[in-house]
Amino acid sequence: MQQAAGDDGKIFILNILPIPPPSLAVILCAIHFVKRCLEVLFLHVFSGRTNCWSPILISTIYTYGAILVAYAGDGNGDSNITIPTTSITPQNIIGTVVFVIGIAGIFYHHCLLAFLCRSSPTYTQNAKAKYVPPKPKGGLFSYIAAPHYLFELIGWLGIAIVSNQMNVFFLLTSMSSYLSGWRAAQNEFNQRKFDAKDWPFERTNLIPFVY
């Protein structure tokens, strides 16, 4: 990778694209994706296969989101200013706390799902073709179809708060729309798959008692 320094001290990639300065938003974003990769490798249980285009599309969207956070994450509109982005301010504290709540909630509900899947009578390491995912339960699964998606959005809200950029809030809005529609479809599927006792019709999609 060719890098060069400009007259103002900025570092450029291929003499065109400036490398964004370090920021708290970038750090939180990196933590989020490292956690996600580790969960995929060591925690998640997969019940089937998917076509290649779905993960490519999702990965592209999240890559775009990470790049947007990196270049908008200094919160000042001036890439030369890096100190305020990692300093202790009320905004950074609130955003970080919201982010920690988000990733903690994701991890907790992912652990619940992984435990339920590995405890399922149909699950074995050598016969996954016969594996039937069990009914999600525990935590906020008693109230909504996808609490891990709710906490995903909470985590990104924390990133948006510390970034102090409307572009990242627009990214959060886009994610909210995408995940809301996906979970609505999943909730309808679960209502057909499980009986009303195991999956009540009043269970909401993403926000308890609201949606």
CSV table of N, CA, C and O in Angstrom, one decimal, residues 99-160:
chain,number,residue,atom,x,y,z
A,99,PHE,N,-23.1,2.2,24.2
A,99,PHE,CA,-22.4,1.2,23.3
A,99,PHE,C,-22.2,-0.1,24.2
A,99,PHE,O,-22.4,-1.2,23.7
A,100,VAL,N,-21.7,0.0,25.4
A,100,VAL,CA,-21.4,-1.1,26.2
A,100,VAL,C,-22.7,-1.9,26.5
A,100,VAL,O,-22.7,-3.1,26.5
A,101,ILE,N,-23.7,-1.2,26.8
A,101,ILE,CA,-25.0,-1.8,27.0
A,101,ILE,C,-25.4,-2.6,25.8
A,101,ILE,O,-25.9,-3.7,25.9
A,102,GLY,N,-25.2,-2.0,24.6
A,102,GLY,CA,-25.6,-2.7,23.4
A,102,GLY,C,-24.8,-4.0,23.2
A,102,GLY,O,-25.4,-5.0,22.9
A,103,ILE,N,-23.5,-3.9,23.2
A,103,ILE,CA,-22.7,-5.1,22.9
A,103,ILE,C,-22.9,-6.2,24.0
A,103,ILE,O,-22.9,-7.4,23.8
A,104,ALA,N,-23.1,-5.7,25.3
A,104,ALA,CA,-23.4,-6.7,26.4
A,104,ALA,C,-24.7,-7.4,26.1
A,104,ALA,O,-24.8,-8.6,26.3
A,105,GLY,N,-25.7,-6.7,25.7
A,105,GLY,CA,-27.0,-7.3,25.4
A,105,GLY,C,-26.9,-8.2,24.3
A,105,GLY,O,-27.6,-9.3,24.3
A,106,ILE,N,-26.2,-7.8,23.2
A,106,ILE,CA,-26.0,-8.8,22.1
A,106,ILE,C,-25.4,-10.1,22.5
A,106,ILE,O,-25.9,-11.2,22.2
A,107,PHE,N,-24.3,-9.9,23.2
A,107,PHE,CA,-23.5,-11.1,23.6
A,107,PHE,C,-24.4,-12.0,24.6
A,107,PHE,O,-24.3,-13.2,24.4
A,108,TYR,N,-25.1,-11.4,25.5
A,108,TYR,CA,-25.9,-12.2,26.4
A,108,TYR,C,-27.0,-13.0,25.6
A,108,TYR,O,-27.1,-14.2,25.9
A,109,HIS,N,-27.7,-12.4,24.7
A,109,HIS,CA,-28.7,-13.1,24.0
A,109,HIS,C,-28.1,-14.1,22.9
A,109,HIS,O,-28.7,-15.1,22.7
A,110,HIS,N,-27.0,-13.8,22.4
A,110,HIS,CA,-26.3,-14.7,21.5
A,110,HIS,C,-25.9,-16.0,22.3
A,110,HIS,O,-26.0,-17.1,21.8
A,111,CYS,N,-25.4,-15.8,23.6
A,111,CYS,CA,-25.1,-16.9,24.4
A,111,CYS,C,-26.3,-17.8,24.7
A,111,CYS,O,-26.3,-19.0,24.7
A,112,LEU,N,-27.5,-17.1,25.0
A,112,LEU,CA,-28.7,-17.8,25.2
A,112,LEU,C,-29.1,-18.7,24.0
A,112,LEU,O,-29.4,-19.9,24.1
A,113,LEU,N,-29.0,-18.1,22.8
A,113,LEU,CA,-29.3,-18.9,21.6
A,113,LEU,C,-28.3,-20.0,21.4
A,113,LEU,O,-28.8,-21.1,21.0
A,114,ALA,N,-27.1,-19.8,21.6
A,114,ALA,CA,-26.1,-20.8,21.4
A,114,ALA,C,-26.3,-22.0,22.4
A,114,ALA,O,-26.2,-23.2,22.0
A,115,PHE,N,-26.6,-21.7,23.7
A,115,PHE,CA,-26.9,-22.7,24.7
A,115,PHE,C,-28.1,-23.5,24.3
A,115,PHE,O,-28.1,-24.7,24.4
A,116,LEU,N,-29.2,-22.8,23.9
A,116,LEU,CA,-30.4,-23.5,23.5
A,116,LEU,C,-30.2,-24.4,22.3
A,116,LEU,O,-30.7,-25.5,22.2
A,117,CYS,N,-29.4,-23.9,21.3
A,117,CYS,CA,-29.1,-24.7,20.1
A,117,CYS,C,-28.3,-26.0,20.5
A,117,CYS,O,-28.6,-27.1,20.0
A,118,ARG,N,-27.3,-25.8,21.3
A,118,ARG,CA,-26.4,-27.0,21.6
A,118,ARG,C,-27.1,-27.9,22.6
A,118,ARG,O,-26.7,-29.1,22.7
A,119,SER,N,-28.2,-27.4,23.3
A,119,SER,CA,-29.0,-28.3,24.1
A,119,SER,C,-30.1,-29.0,23.4
A,119,SER,O,-30.8,-29.8,24.0
A,120,SER,N,-30.3,-28.6,22.2
A,120,SER,CA,-31.4,-29.2,21.4
A,120,SER,C,-31.1,-30.7,21.1
A,120,SER,O,-30.0,-31.1,20.8
A,121,PRO,N,-32.2,-31.6,21.3
A,121,PRO,CA,-32.0,-33.0,21.0
A,121,PRO,C,-31.6,-33.3,19.6
A,121,PRO,O,-31.0,-34.3,19.3
A,122,THR,N,-31.9,-32.4,18.7
A,122,THR,CA,-31.6,-32.6,17.2
A,122,THR,C,-30.3,-32.1,16.8
A,122,THR,O,-29.9,-32.3,15.7
A,123,TYR,N,-29.5,-31.5,17.8
A,123,TYR,CA,-28.2,-31.0,17.4
A,123,TYR,C,-27.1,-31.9,17.7
A,123,TYR,O,-27.0,-32.4,18.9
A,124,THR,N,-26.3,-32.2,16.8
A,124,THR,CA,-25.1,-33.0,17.0
A,124,THR,C,-24.0,-32.4,16.1
A,124,THR,O,-24.3,-31.8,15.0
A,125,GLN,N,-22.8,-32.5,16.4
A,125,GLN,CA,-21.7,-31.9,15.6
A,125,GLN,C,-21.6,-32.6,14.2
A,125,GLN,O,-21.1,-32.0,13.3
A,126,ASN,N,-22.1,-33.9,14.1
A,126,ASN,CA,-21.9,-34.6,12.9
A,126,ASN,C,-23.2,-34.8,12.1
A,126,ASN,O,-23.2,-35.5,11.1
A,127,ALA,N,-24.3,-34.2,12.6
A,127,ALA,CA,-25.5,-34.4,11.9
A,127,ALA,C,-26.3,-33.1,11.8
A,127,ALA,O,-27.5,-33.0,12.1
A,128,LYS,N,-25.6,-32.1,11.4
A,128,LYS,CA,-26.3,-30.8,11.4
A,128,LYS,C,-27.4,-30.7,10.3
A,128,LYS,O,-28.2,-29.8,10.4
A,129,ALA,N,-27.4,-31.6,9.3
A,129,ALA,CA,-28.4,-31.5,8.3
A,129,ALA,C,-29.8,-31.8,8.9
A,129,ALA,O,-30.8,-31.4,8.4
A,130,LYS,N,-29.8,-32.5,10.1
A,130,LYS,CA,-31.1,-32.9,10.7
A,130,LYS,C,-31.4,-31.9,11.9
A,130,LYS,O,-32.4,-32.1,12.6
A,131,TYR,N,-30.6,-30.9,12.0
A,131,TYR,CA,-30.8,-30.0,13.2
A,131,TYR,C,-32.0,-29.1,13.0
A,131,TYR,O,-32.1,-28.5,11.9
A,132,VAL,N,-32.8,-29.0,14.0
A,132,VAL,CA,-34.0,-28.1,14.0
A,132,VAL,C,-33.8,-27.1,15.1
A,132,VAL,O,-33.7,-27.4,16.3
A,133,PRO,N,-33.7,-25.8,14.7
A,133,PRO,CA,-33.4,-24.8,15.8
A,133,PRO,C,-34.6,-24.7,16.8
A,133,PRO,O,-35.8,-24.8,16.4
A,134,PRO,N,-34.3,-24.6,18.1
A,134,PRO,CA,-35.3,-24.6,19.1
A,134,PRO,C,-36.0,-23.2,19.2
A,134,PRO,O,-35.5,-22.3,18.6
A,135,LYS,N,-37.0,-23.2,20.0
A,135,LYS,CA,-37.7,-21.9,20.2
A,135,LYS,C,-36.8,-21.0,21.1
A,135,LYS,O,-36.4,-21.4,22.1
A,136,PRO,N,-36.5,-19.8,20.6
A,136,PRO,CA,-35.8,-18.9,21.5
A,136,PRO,C,-36.5,-18.5,22.8
A,136,PRO,O,-37.7,-18.3,22.7
A,137,LYS,N,-35.8,-18.5,23.9
A,137,LYS,CA,-36.4,-18.2,25.1
A,137,LYS,C,-35.4,-17.6,26.1
A,137,LYS,O,-34.2,-17.8,25.9
A,138,GLY,N,-35.9,-16.9,27.1
A,138,GLY,CA,-34.9,-16.3,28.1
A,138,GLY,C,-34.7,-14.9,27.7
A,138,GLY,O,-34.8,-14.5,26.6
A,139,GLY,N,-34.2,-14.1,28.7
A,139,GLY,CA,-33.9,-12.7,28.4
A,139,GLY,C,-35.1,-11.9,27.9
A,139,GLY,O,-36.3,-12.2,28.3
A,140,LEU,N,-34.9,-11.1,26.9
A,140,LEU,CA,-36.0,-10.3,26.3
A,140,LEU,C,-36.7,-11.1,25.2
A,140,LEU,O,-37.6,-10.6,24.6
A,141,PHE,N,-36.3,-12.4,25.0
A,141,PHE,CA,-37.1,-13.2,24.0
A,141,PHE,C,-38.5,-13.4,24.5
A,141,PHE,O,-39.4,-13.8,23.7
A,142,SER,N,-38.8,-13.2,25.8
A,142,SER,CA,-40.2,-13.4,26.3
A,142,SER,C,-41.0,-12.2,25.8
A,142,SER,O,-42.3,-12.3,25.9
A,143,TYR,N,-40.4,-11.1,25.3
A,143,TYR,CA,-41.2,-9.9,24.9
A,143,TYR,C,-41.1,-9.6,23.5
A,143,TYR,O,-42.0,-9.0,22.9
A,144,ILE,N,-39.9,-9.8,22.9
A,144,ILE,CA,-39.7,-9.5,21.5
A,144,ILE,C,-39.0,-10.6,20.7
A,144,ILE,O,-38.4,-11.5,21.3
A,145,ALA,N,-39.2,-10.6,19.4
A,145,ALA,CA,-38.7,-11.7,18.6
A,145,ALA,C,-37.1,-11.7,18.5
A,145,ALA,O,-36.5,-12.7,18.3
A,146,ALA,N,-36.5,-10.5,18.5
A,146,ALA,CA,-35.1,-10.4,18.3
A,146,ALA,C,-34.4,-9.4,19.2
A,146,ALA,O,-34.1,-8.3,18.8
A,147,PRO,N,-34.2,-9.7,20.5
A,147,PRO,CA,-33.6,-8.7,21.4
A,147,PRO,C,-32.1,-8.5,21.0
A,147,PRO,O,-31.6,-7.4,21.2
A,148,HIS,N,-31.4,-9.4,20.4
A,148,HIS,CA,-30.1,-9.2,20.0
A,148,HIS,C,-30.0,-8.1,18.9
A,148,HIS,O,-29.0,-7.4,18.8
A,149,TYR,N,-31.0,-8.0,18.1
A,149,TYR,CA,-31.0,-6.9,17.1
A,149,TYR,C,-31.3,-5.6,17.7
A,149,TYR,O,-30.8,-4.6,17.3
A,150,LEU,N,-32.2,-5.6,18.7
A,150,LEU,CA,-32.4,-4.4,19.5
A,150,LEU,C,-31.2,-3.8,20.1
A,150,LEU,O,-30.8,-2.6,20.0
A,151,PHE,N,-30.4,-4.7,20.7
A,151,PHE,CA,-29.1,-4.3,21.3
A,151,PHE,C,-28.1,-4.0,20.3
A,151,PHE,O,-27.2,-3.2,20.5
A,152,GLU,N,-28.2,-4.6,19.1
A,152,GLU,CA,-27.3,-4.2,18.0
A,152,GLU,C,-27.5,-2.7,17.6
A,152,GLU,O,-26.5,-1.9,17.5
A,153,LEU,N,-28.8,-2.3,17.6
A,153,LEU,CA,-29.1,-0.9,17.3
A,153,LEU,C,-28.7,0.0,18.4
A,153,LEU,O,-28.2,1.2,18.2
A,154,ILE,N,-28.8,-0.5,19.7
A,154,ILE,CA,-28.4,0.3,20.8
A,154,ILE,C,-26.9,0.6,20.8
A,154,ILE,O,-26.4,1.7,21.0
A,155,GLY,N,-26.1,-0.5,20.4
A,155,GLY,CA,-24.7,-0.3,20.3
A,155,GLY,C,-24.3,0.7,19.2
A,155,GLY,O,-23.4,1.5,19.4
A,156,TRP,N,-25.0,0.6,18.1
A,156,TRP,CA,-24.7,1.6,17.0
A,156,TRP,C,-25.2,3.0,17.4
A,156,TRP,O,-24.6,4.0,16.9
A,157,LEU,N,-26.2,3.1,18.2
A,157,LEU,CA,-26.6,4.4,18.7
A,157,LEU,C,-25.4,5.0,19.6
A,157,LEU,O,-25.1,6.2,19.5
A,158,GLY,N,-24.8,4.2,20.4
A,158,GLY,CA,-23.6,4.7,21.1
A,158,GLY,C,-22.5,5.2,20.2
A,158,GLY,O,-21.9,6.2,20.5
A,159,ILE,N,-22.2,4.4,19.1
A,159,ILE,CA,-21.2,4.9,18.1
A,159,ILE,C,-21.6,6.2,17.5
A,159,ILE,O,-20.8,7.1,17.3
A,160,ALA,N,-22.9,6.3,17.2
A,160,ALA,CA,-23.4,7.6,16.6
A,160,ALA,C,-23.3,8.8,17.5
A,160,ALA,O,-22.9,9.9,17.1
